[in-house]
Short mmCIF file of C-alpha atoms and ligand atoms in Angstrom, two decimals:
data_model
loop_
_atom_site.label_atom_id
_atom_site.label_comp_id
_atom_site.label_asym_id
_atom_site.label_seq_id
_atom_site.Cartn_x
_atom_site.Cartn_y
_atom_site.Cartn_z
CA UNK A 286 130.96 52.66 107.19
CA UNK A 287 131.67 55.97 108.98
CA UNK A 288 130.35 56.61 112.63
CA UNK A 289 130.41 60.72 112.30
CA UNK A 290 127.68 62.58 110.66
CA UNK A 291 127.20 66.20 110.67
CA UNK A 292 124.14 67.33 112.52
CA UNK A 293 122.69 70.89 112.27
CA UNK A 294 119.51 70.43 114.37
CA UNK A 295 120.81 73.03 117.02
CA UNK A 296 123.55 75.02 115.78
CA UNK A 297 123.94 77.29 112.99
CA UNK A 298 127.63 78.26 114.03
CA UNK A 299 128.77 77.15 117.39
CA UNK A 300 131.89 78.98 117.45
CA UNK A 301 129.84 82.37 117.83
CA UNK A 302 129.72 81.39 121.64
CA UNK A 303 133.21 81.02 122.02
CA UNK A 304 135.22 83.29 123.81
CA UNK A 305 137.56 84.32 120.62
CA UNK A 306 134.58 85.22 118.48
CA UNK A 307 134.69 88.84 117.64
CA UNK A 308 130.94 90.22 117.45
CA UNK A 309 130.23 92.71 114.53
CA UNK A 310 128.71 95.28 117.20
CA UNK A 311 128.82 95.46 120.67
CA UNK A 312 125.45 95.36 122.42
CA UNK A 313 125.01 98.37 125.08
CA UNK A 314 128.32 100.05 126.35
CA UNK A 315 127.26 103.05 124.56
CA UNK A 316 128.80 105.42 126.89
CA UNK A 317 131.84 103.58 127.71
CA UNK A 318 132.75 103.18 123.96
CA UNK A 319 131.92 106.93 123.45
CA UNK A 320 134.45 107.82 126.33
CA UNK A 321 136.90 104.98 125.04
CA UNK A 322 136.80 106.28 121.39
CA UNK A 323 137.25 109.99 122.91
CA UNK A 324 140.42 109.00 124.34
CA UNK A 325 141.67 107.53 121.21
CA UNK A 326 140.86 110.63 119.10
CA UNK A 327 144.34 112.31 119.23
CA UNK A 328 145.68 109.08 117.48
CA UNK A 329 143.59 110.00 114.38
CA UNK A 330 144.65 113.29 114.67
CA UNK A 331 148.11 112.67 114.53
CA UNK A 332 148.79 113.76 117.97
CA UNK A 333 150.85 112.10 120.69
CA UNK A 334 148.04 109.57 122.04
CA UNK A 335 147.06 109.68 125.44
CA UNK A 336 147.69 106.48 127.75
CA UNK A 337 144.63 104.78 128.88
CA UNK A 338 143.95 102.62 131.68
CA UNK A 339 140.91 100.26 131.28
CA UNK A 340 139.57 98.20 134.27
CA UNK A 341 136.49 96.15 135.30
CA UNK A 342 136.14 92.49 136.30
CA UNK A 343 136.46 89.71 133.89
CA UNK A 344 133.86 89.12 131.25
CA UNK A 345 132.52 92.70 130.94
CA UNK A 346 133.60 93.28 127.53
CA UNK A 347 137.22 95.11 127.89
CA UNK A 348 138.97 93.04 125.44
CA UNK A 349 136.03 93.00 122.84
CA UNK A 350 135.57 96.69 122.98
CA UNK A 351 139.48 97.23 122.60
CA UNK A 352 139.55 95.01 119.79
CA UNK A 353 136.65 96.66 118.19
CA UNK A 354 137.81 100.18 118.57
CA UNK A 355 141.15 99.51 117.48
CA UNK A 356 140.27 97.84 114.40
CA UNK A 357 137.94 100.64 113.54
CA UNK A 358 140.86 102.97 114.14
CA UNK A 359 143.27 101.14 112.01
CA UNK A 360 140.75 100.99 109.21
CA UNK A 361 139.83 104.64 109.50
CA UNK A 362 143.43 105.60 109.82
CA UNK A 363 144.13 104.43 106.19
CA UNK A 364 142.21 107.65 104.60
CA UNK A 365 144.82 110.01 106.15
CA UNK A 366 148.29 109.40 104.21
CA UNK A 367 150.27 111.23 107.00
CA UNK A 368 149.22 108.72 109.69
CA UNK A 369 151.13 105.67 109.74
CA UNK A 370 149.54 103.46 112.61
CA UNK A 371 150.48 100.25 113.91
CA UNK A 372 148.83 98.40 116.61
CA UNK A 373 150.64 95.76 118.93
CA UNK A 374 148.22 93.65 121.40
CA UNK A 375 149.88 91.51 124.13
CA UNK A 376 148.14 89.46 126.81
CA UNK A 377 150.16 89.46 129.74
CA UNK A 378 148.52 86.15 131.31
CA UNK A 379 151.35 83.83 131.80
CA UNK A 380 153.99 86.86 131.72
CA UNK A 381 155.17 87.80 135.24
CA UNK A 382 157.82 90.39 134.70
CA UNK A 383 158.38 93.41 133.04
CA UNK A 384 161.29 91.54 131.02
CA UNK A 385 159.28 88.98 129.73
CA UNK A 386 156.82 91.78 128.31
CA UNK A 387 159.68 93.59 126.86
CA UNK A 388 161.26 90.62 125.08
CA UNK A 389 157.65 89.82 123.89
CA UNK A 390 157.29 93.16 122.50
CA UNK A 391 160.74 93.01 120.92
CA UNK A 392 159.64 90.10 119.12
CA UNK A 393 156.30 91.19 117.93
CA UNK A 394 158.22 93.87 115.80
CA UNK A 395 160.81 91.37 114.50
CA UNK A 396 160.49 88.68 112.05
CA UNK A 397 160.45 85.05 112.38
CA UNK A 398 164.08 84.62 111.80
CA UNK A 399 165.09 87.29 113.95
CA UNK A 400 163.64 86.42 117.28
CA UNK A 401 165.46 86.96 120.58
CA UNK A 402 165.06 84.65 123.47
CA UNK A 403 163.16 85.39 126.51
CA UNK A 404 166.02 84.93 128.85
CA UNK A 405 169.67 85.87 129.26
CA UNK A 406 169.72 89.60 128.10
CA UNK A 407 170.35 92.00 130.73
CA UNK A 408 167.03 94.00 131.27
CA UNK A 409 168.57 97.43 129.97
CA UNK A 410 169.60 95.72 126.64
CA UNK A 411 166.01 94.33 126.07
CA UNK A 412 164.68 97.78 126.89
CA UNK A 413 167.31 99.23 124.13
CA UNK A 414 166.16 96.66 121.50
CA UNK A 415 162.78 97.82 122.31
CA UNK A 416 163.54 101.38 121.67
CA UNK A 417 165.17 100.64 118.36
CA UNK A 418 162.51 98.57 117.10
CA UNK A 419 159.96 101.25 118.06
CA UNK A 420 162.00 103.93 116.47
CA UNK A 421 162.45 101.75 113.39
CA UNK A 422 158.39 101.18 113.05
CA UNK A 423 158.03 104.96 113.26
CA UNK A 424 154.66 106.73 113.07
CA UNK A 425 152.25 106.36 116.01
CA UNK A 426 152.48 102.96 117.65
CA UNK A 427 149.74 101.76 120.13
CA UNK A 428 150.71 98.79 122.65
CA UNK A 429 147.87 97.05 124.43
CA UNK A 430 148.85 95.23 127.59
CA UNK A 431 145.72 93.11 128.15
CA UNK A 432 145.34 91.67 131.62
CA UNK A 433 148.32 93.81 132.86
CA UNK A 434 147.51 92.87 136.42
CA UNK A 435 149.52 89.52 135.96
CA UNK A 436 152.52 91.60 136.22
CA UNK A 437 154.56 91.36 139.29
CA UNK A 438 156.63 94.59 138.74
CA UNK A 439 156.03 97.58 137.17
CA UNK A 440 158.90 98.86 135.53
CA UNK A 441 157.57 98.59 131.89
CA UNK A 442 154.56 100.48 132.64
CA UNK A 443 156.76 103.30 133.79
CA UNK A 444 159.27 103.03 131.10
CA UNK A 445 156.85 102.87 128.18
CA UNK A 446 154.89 105.56 128.65
CA UNK A 447 157.81 107.93 129.54
CA UNK A 448 159.89 106.57 126.72
CA UNK A 449 159.68 110.17 124.83
CA UNK A 450 160.00 112.18 128.16
CA UNK A 451 163.08 110.16 128.91
CA UNK A 452 164.59 110.57 125.45
CA UNK A 453 164.53 107.10 124.80
CA UNK A 454 162.44 107.90 121.76
CA UNK A 455 162.37 110.71 119.41
CA UNK A 456 160.23 110.38 116.32
CA UNK A 457 157.74 107.40 117.08
CA UNK A 458 154.84 108.23 119.11
CA UNK A 459 153.42 105.58 121.55
CA UNK A 460 150.17 105.29 123.45
CA UNK A 461 149.82 102.46 125.89
CA UNK A 462 146.48 100.79 126.80
CA UNK A 463 146.84 98.79 130.16
CA UNK A 464 143.71 96.47 130.77
CA UNK A 465 143.13 95.29 134.53
CA UNK A 466 140.31 92.62 135.94
CA UNK A 467 141.52 93.78 139.01
CA UNK A 468 140.80 97.27 140.13
CA UNK A 469 143.35 97.21 143.18
CA UNK A 470 145.99 96.73 140.70
CA UNK A 471 145.63 100.60 139.97
CA UNK A 472 145.78 101.41 143.60
CA UNK A 473 149.05 99.51 143.86
CA UNK A 474 150.73 101.18 141.12
CA UNK A 475 153.65 103.82 142.22
CA UNK A 476 152.17 107.29 142.22
CA UNK A 477 154.67 107.91 138.99
CA UNK A 478 153.59 105.12 137.17
CA UNK A 479 149.98 105.82 137.94
CA UNK A 480 150.20 109.54 136.79
CA UNK A 481 151.78 108.24 133.26
CA UNK A 482 149.78 105.02 132.65
CA UNK A 483 146.33 106.35 133.88
CA UNK A 484 145.85 109.52 131.67
CA UNK A 485 142.68 108.44 130.90
CA UNK A 486 140.69 105.99 133.04
CA UNK A 487 137.79 104.27 131.78
CA UNK A 488 135.85 101.78 133.95
CA UNK A 489 133.62 98.93 132.59
CA UNK A 490 130.94 98.25 135.20
CA UNK A 491 129.41 94.49 135.73
CA UNK A 492 126.30 93.70 133.21
CA UNK A 493 122.98 93.50 134.58
CA UNK A 494 120.50 90.80 133.43
CA UNK A 495 118.94 93.34 130.97
CA UNK A 496 122.35 93.68 129.46
CA UNK A 497 123.12 90.01 129.37
CA UNK A 498 119.80 89.34 127.80
CA UNK A 499 120.73 91.81 124.84
CA UNK A 500 124.34 90.39 124.48
CA UNK A 501 123.10 86.64 124.53
CA UNK A 502 120.44 87.58 122.20
CA UNK A 503 122.62 88.81 119.69
CA UNK A 504 125.07 86.07 119.86
CA UNK A 505 122.21 83.33 120.02
CA UNK A 506 121.04 84.77 116.37
CA UNK A 507 124.25 83.76 114.77
CA UNK A 508 124.82 80.58 116.79
CA UNK A 509 121.63 78.68 116.97
CA UNK A 510 119.10 77.50 113.97
CA UNK A 511 115.94 79.39 114.03
CA UNK A 512 113.32 78.66 116.59
CA UNK A 513 115.27 76.05 118.73
CA UNK A 514 115.47 78.37 121.85
CA UNK A 515 112.65 78.23 124.10
CA UNK A 516 111.28 81.71 125.29
CA UNK A 517 112.70 81.47 128.73
CA UNK A 518 116.22 80.32 128.01
CA UNK A 519 118.16 83.55 127.40
CA UNK A 520 116.09 85.33 130.33
CA UNK A 521 117.51 82.22 132.61
CA UNK A 522 120.79 82.50 131.42
CA UNK A 523 120.92 86.45 131.83
CA UNK A 524 119.48 86.18 135.43
CA UNK A 525 122.19 83.44 136.47
CA UNK A 526 124.82 85.56 134.92
CA UNK A 527 123.76 88.76 136.58
CA UNK A 528 123.46 86.97 139.87
CA UNK A 529 126.97 85.42 139.55
CA UNK A 530 128.99 88.16 138.50
CA UNK A 531 127.60 90.07 135.71
CA UNK A 532 130.35 88.39 133.16
CA UNK A 533 129.13 87.99 129.71
CA UNK A 534 131.89 85.20 129.07
CA UNK A 535 130.21 83.09 131.92
CA UNK A 536 126.66 83.45 130.51
CA UNK A 537 127.85 82.72 127.06
CA UNK A 538 129.28 79.37 128.43
CA UNK A 539 126.23 78.64 130.12
CA UNK A 540 124.06 79.09 126.99
CA UNK A 541 126.53 77.00 124.99
CA UNK A 542 126.44 74.13 127.75
CA UNK A 543 122.78 74.22 127.57
CA UNK A 544 122.98 74.01 123.75
CA UNK A 545 125.30 70.98 123.92
CA UNK A 546 123.17 69.13 126.47
CA UNK A 547 120.28 69.59 124.04
CA UNK A 548 122.38 68.39 121.18
CA UNK A 549 123.54 65.19 123.30
CA UNK A 550 119.99 64.71 124.22
CA UNK A 551 119.11 64.70 120.50
CA UNK A 552 116.48 67.26 121.41
CA UNK A 553 115.36 69.65 118.57
CA UNK A 554 114.80 72.25 121.14
CA UNK A 555 116.78 74.16 124.07
CA UNK A 556 114.62 74.53 127.02
CA UNK A 557 115.18 75.84 130.51
CA UNK A 558 115.78 72.18 131.84
CA UNK A 559 118.96 72.10 129.62
CA UNK A 560 120.03 75.43 131.10
CA UNK A 561 119.72 73.94 134.50
CA UNK A 562 121.56 70.90 133.61
CA UNK A 563 124.36 72.83 132.08
CA UNK A 564 124.62 75.08 134.99
CA UNK A 565 125.23 71.72 137.05
CA UNK A 566 127.65 70.50 134.48
CA UNK A 567 129.75 73.89 134.67
CA UNK A 568 129.53 73.59 138.62
CA UNK A 569 131.14 70.34 138.47
CA UNK A 570 133.58 71.49 136.38
CA UNK A 571 134.57 74.35 138.58
CA UNK A 572 134.36 71.98 141.70
CA UNK A 573 136.89 69.46 140.08
CA UNK A 574 139.24 72.21 139.25
CA UNK A 575 139.05 73.35 142.65
CA UNK A 576 139.77 69.92 144.03
CA UNK A 577 142.52 69.19 141.55
CA UNK A 578 144.26 72.64 142.47
CA UNK A 579 144.57 71.55 146.33
CA UNK A 580 147.70 70.28 147.73
CA UNK A 581 148.36 66.80 148.44
CA UNK A 582 147.47 67.21 152.33
CA UNK A 583 144.08 69.08 151.37
CA UNK A 584 143.52 65.85 149.33
CA UNK A 585 144.27 63.36 152.02
CA UNK A 586 141.97 65.64 154.46
CA UNK A 587 139.24 65.69 151.80
CA UNK A 588 139.65 61.81 151.36
CA UNK A 589 139.27 61.28 155.17
CA UNK A 590 136.24 63.43 155.27
CA UNK A 591 134.50 61.54 152.18
CA UNK A 592 134.91 58.07 153.97
CA UNK A 593 133.52 59.52 157.13
CA UNK A 594 130.55 60.85 155.25
CA UNK A 595 129.89 57.53 153.68
CA UNK A 596 129.97 55.84 156.83
CA UNK A 597 127.70 57.95 158.27
CA UNK A 598 129.95 59.84 160.82
CA UNK A 599 129.63 63.37 159.64
CA UNK A 600 129.16 65.98 160.71
CA UNK A 601 132.58 65.41 162.37
CA UNK A 602 134.77 67.34 164.54
CA UNK A 603 138.13 68.15 163.59
CA UNK A 604 139.96 65.91 166.25
CA UNK A 605 137.67 63.20 164.86
CA UNK A 606 138.93 63.69 161.35
CA UNK A 607 142.42 63.68 162.60
CA UNK A 608 143.02 59.74 163.25
CA UNK A 609 141.97 58.66 159.72
CA UNK A 610 143.85 61.84 158.04
CA UNK A 611 146.92 60.70 160.00
CA UNK A 612 146.69 57.08 158.77
CA UNK A 613 145.94 58.25 155.32
CA UNK A 614 149.12 60.45 155.31
CA UNK A 615 151.20 57.23 156.62
CA UNK A 616 149.62 54.94 153.98
CA UNK A 617 150.48 57.53 151.35
CA UNK A 618 154.11 57.94 152.96
CA UNK A 619 153.88 61.52 154.09
CA UNK A 620 154.23 63.11 157.31
CA UNK A 621 150.81 64.18 158.54
CA UNK A 622 150.60 67.83 159.52
CA UNK A 623 149.95 69.10 163.00
CA UNK A 624 146.51 69.50 164.21
CA UNK A 625 146.59 73.40 163.59
CA UNK A 626 147.90 73.04 159.89
CA UNK A 627 145.08 70.12 159.08
CA UNK A 628 142.34 72.34 160.40
CA UNK A 629 143.61 75.17 158.03
CA UNK A 630 142.92 72.67 155.17
CA UNK A 631 139.43 71.94 156.74
CA UNK A 632 138.64 75.64 156.60
CA UNK A 633 139.92 75.88 152.85
CA UNK A 634 138.14 73.10 151.79
CA UNK A 635 134.93 74.65 153.29
CA UNK A 636 135.88 78.27 152.04
CA UNK A 637 135.77 76.56 148.62
CA UNK A 638 132.37 75.11 149.14
CA UNK A 639 133.55 71.53 148.90
CA UNK A 640 132.66 70.69 152.58
CA UNK A 641 130.31 72.32 155.00
CA UNK A 642 130.99 73.75 158.45
CA UNK A 643 128.87 74.36 161.29
CA UNK A 644 129.58 76.33 164.67
CA UNK A 645 128.37 74.53 167.51
CA UNK A 646 128.29 75.69 171.18
CA UNK A 647 130.02 73.79 173.82
CA UNK A 648 126.90 73.89 176.01
CA UNK A 649 127.30 75.32 179.70
CA UNK A 650 131.06 75.72 179.49
CA UNK A 651 130.24 78.33 176.70
CA UNK A 652 133.17 77.46 173.99
CA UNK A 653 132.34 76.80 170.35
CA UNK A 654 133.59 74.13 167.99
CA UNK A 655 133.15 73.54 164.32
CA UNK A 656 131.97 70.19 162.77
CA UNK A 657 132.50 69.43 159.11
CA UNK A 658 130.63 67.52 156.59
CA UNK A 659 130.55 66.84 152.83
CA UNK A 660 128.70 69.54 150.88
CA UNK A 661 128.88 67.80 147.47
CA UNK A 662 127.86 64.40 146.14
CA UNK A 663 130.51 61.63 146.83
CA UNK A 664 130.84 60.56 143.27
CA UNK A 665 131.79 64.11 142.53
CA UNK A 666 134.46 64.23 144.97
CA UNK A 667 135.63 60.72 144.50
CA UNK A 668 136.12 61.14 140.82
CA UNK A 669 138.37 64.02 141.39
CA UNK A 670 140.57 62.13 144.06
CA UNK A 671 141.52 59.31 142.02
CA UNK A 672 145.29 60.02 142.50
CA UNK A 673 144.94 60.21 146.11
CA UNK A 674 142.96 56.81 146.03
CA UNK A 675 145.68 55.33 144.39
CA UNK A 676 148.38 56.76 146.57
CA UNK A 677 146.50 55.78 149.83
CA UNK A 678 144.63 52.81 148.63
CA UNK A 679 140.75 51.97 148.66
CA UNK A 680 139.01 52.62 151.94
CA UNK A 681 136.27 50.03 152.81
CA UNK A 682 133.56 52.64 152.48
CA UNK A 683 134.24 53.25 148.91
CA UNK A 684 135.08 49.79 147.81
CA UNK A 685 131.88 49.34 145.77
CA UNK A 686 132.33 52.82 144.09
CA UNK A 687 135.44 52.54 142.37
CA UNK A 688 137.02 50.27 139.81
CA UNK A 689 139.47 47.77 141.13
CA UNK A 690 142.14 49.06 139.08
CA UNK A 691 142.27 52.46 140.88
CA UNK A 692 144.61 50.94 143.68
CA UNK A 693 144.98 48.39 146.40
CA UNK A 694 142.44 48.20 149.17
CA UNK A 695 143.52 49.27 152.14
CA UNK A 696 144.11 46.08 154.53
CA UNK A 697 141.09 45.72 156.68
CA UNK A 698 143.01 45.22 159.91
CA UNK A 699 143.61 49.02 159.31
CA UNK A 700 140.24 49.97 158.73
CA UNK A 701 139.02 50.50 162.08
CA UNK A 702 140.54 54.25 161.72
P1 LIG B 897 136.95 91.09 129.36
O1 LIG B 897 138.19 91.22 128.38
O2 LIG B 897 136.29 92.20 130.15
O3 LIG B 897 137.30 89.76 130.43
P2 LIG B 897 135.41 90.11 127.11
O4 LIG B 897 135.76 91.25 126.29
O5 LIG B 897 136.42 88.91 126.60
O6 LIG B 897 135.67 90.36 128.43
O7 LIG B 897 134.08 89.64 127.01
C1 LIG B 897 133.78 88.12 127.16
C2 LIG B 897 132.89 87.65 126.24
O8 LIG B 897 131.87 88.41 126.16
C3 LIG B 897 133.35 87.94 124.77
O9 LIG B 897 132.96 86.80 124.14
C4 LIG B 897 132.70 89.10 124.28
O10 LIG B 897 132.56 89.04 122.80
C5 LIG B 897 131.61 89.06 124.79
N1 LIG B 897 130.93 90.69 125.19
C6 LIG B 897 131.16 91.04 126.17
N2 LIG B 897 130.50 92.24 126.28
C7 LIG B 897 129.93 92.54 125.04
C8 LIG B 897 129.03 93.47 124.33
N3 LIG B 897 128.91 94.58 125.16
N4 LIG B 897 128.31 93.13 123.27
C9 LIG B 897 128.61 91.84 122.79
N5 LIG B 897 129.34 90.83 123.45
C10 LIG B 897 130.17 91.35 124.29
MG1 LIG B 898 139.73 90.30 128.54
#
């Protein structure tokens, strides 16, 4: 007998809440879409396209709007016989150099059997190949460089928009659309790059709670079965989303998390309580990610704080964290950092919201000092520290909270640290 069975109580199409889902229509954004559309008008006229620079924080619809408009542009271009339009979309996440972008673009135009390797050619050669591919493609070519702020150098952002002016292209008309999550990226561009890339600039502002309600409502009508959402669920997700960052992706994630929890609990409706639980779960995920992104010494410092907390020793001053941190470093076969560097780790942990920090006055002598404590549940921290525990050993204070196979106990003679 099988153990899996389809359930359709909550979701009609869960995928509609995922990031890669392309909605039929964009909600709101009328003004931005009008500006964007106007900037693309030269393309349909068969004129040299303007280069466009689109910016705004993550999750504000930049990629979705671009896909939406370029899909329409490609479709509408078909009615003009003298218009030969190609569109290439490249996400620069994971690409750091103009060189890598150029090789990826060359490969976008080539077929499977003719791909070039992403290393080993002189940069000028790769650019030559790119001009050749573009000339052979002909007509109008729109190149979208999404998340372009990942690039560490701007050579390609100068070369591509100026390819015709520099005599590298004769027949093909190119238009570049650069999309950035980071506004300061624009400020850091050299003036000559800025003036060629940013012929048209379009800003996508963060969403407010009303925008997010509409976006979530549209998506929910596809994703969920009828009548499973309690009335307050979408407004609550939207309110959290607006409070956090005005990010539609984050709000959609929250809604999906609530749906998943309702499904797991075999509820037939989704309630605000599921939203709260979903928010906790997402927060846990973020914290765990934050902890696992720390360096080894960050982990050792955190392990020290955790055990001091469980022993009721927190809030604790940095100099009182030090003996345990030093001991843990030695047990892990690492050289302990000097006090100053250890304090830097304490500050980083505090900045990430993993530990708490309180300023205290020294009393009459007038100086101040800081005290640290654990800001999260010990279980959460412990589950993110399992590798460190294995490396250092199991401290007495966590003995009854871990499985024995997670590591050796620290020998008790050493435990008075
Ligand atoms: P960005 O590229 O700015 O980081 P996205 O375009 O990827 O953001 O949008 C994030 C998510 O929110 C996507 O799933 C997208 O479909 C959805 N979204 C954003 N804005 C809208 C909107 N105005 N209408 C409908 N869905 C939207
Ligand atoms: Mg995007």
